[in-house]
Amino acid sequence: MSLLVFGKTGQVARELAIRAPDAVFLDRSEADLRDPAGCALAIATRKASVVINAAAYTAVDKAESEEALATVINGEAPRAMAEACAALDIPFVHISTDYVFDGSGSDPWRTGDETGPLGAYGRSKLVGEKGIQMVGGKSVVLRTSWVFSSHGANFVKTMLRLGADRDALNIVDDQIGGPTSAADIAEACLTIAKDLQEGSAPGVYHYSGTPDVSWSNFAREIFSQTGLPCSVNGIPSSEYPTPAPRPKNSRLDNAATKADFGLDRPDWRTALSDILKELKT
């Protein structure tokens, strides 16, 4: 498999680099997602057999004031990539998000459920999803949630930093989802890409860690595994306002992903243990 990846320094891209060192990774200087036509050209001029888009505008709160830019990067660029891949008849895997849903109810969201993003980031990602689906071809949109790793900025690293300095933290306890390690997402993307080459079904799929948990209980597990003596006080979202509203229910139904690609939901607690060991070294 000759793999081309959009993204180089993000959490999933860095995990892909570990697992597919021979792949070509494009950073912003080589393929700027603010230029969708340039992204399409990057695919057309390289002899890749599979393309994965691991790049995105991910500043959820900042997107509220930069929705036009977020929509170009998360919406128009992925569609241009999908069009270029369809023209070459090669698989395209695109990573999306639980933020395309409104977070209502308590049942896990299925792939065909009605979307309804609460903020600009979710709307921009949904534009990308719809554009890819309109193009067709051998494309998979893989929705995931609560990504964490030893790289970059994420909830785990924030908790480690704050937990080392404070005796107690107030953490939201009414948002529920499946934390998902970037390493597991990278593995899933590679499996899906390979299966698409072999004729598996394109479409929209979900992939998230298990068990579903609140942010506060996620934090408690981090402190439990590290031994940090920091207690966690659960608070409602209303006591932690942010520019962009967050979905309260981010549970994702992974049944179709298991059925079509044989991918089980990964246990995020095991991934957390591995990442904590990696951070120590």
Short mmCIF file of C-alpha atoms in Angstrom, two decimals, residues 14 32 43 105 144 150 158 225 264:
data_model
loop_
_atom_site.label_atom_id
_atom_site.label_comp_id
_atom_site.label_asym_id
_atom_site.label_seq_id
_atom_site.Cartn_x
_atom_site.Cartn_y
_atom_site.Cartn_z
CA ARG A 14 2.19 11.11 14.34
CA ASP A 32 -2.31 23.82 2.82
CA ILE A 43 -3.06 13.83 -4.72
CA GLY A 105 -30.54 11.84 24.69
CA THR A 144 -14.40 9.47 16.51
CA SER A 150 1.33 11.47 24.24
CA THR A 158 -3.76 18.88 30.64
CA GLN A 225 -3.16 5.32 37.13
CA ASP A 264 -13.81 -3.74 18.16
#
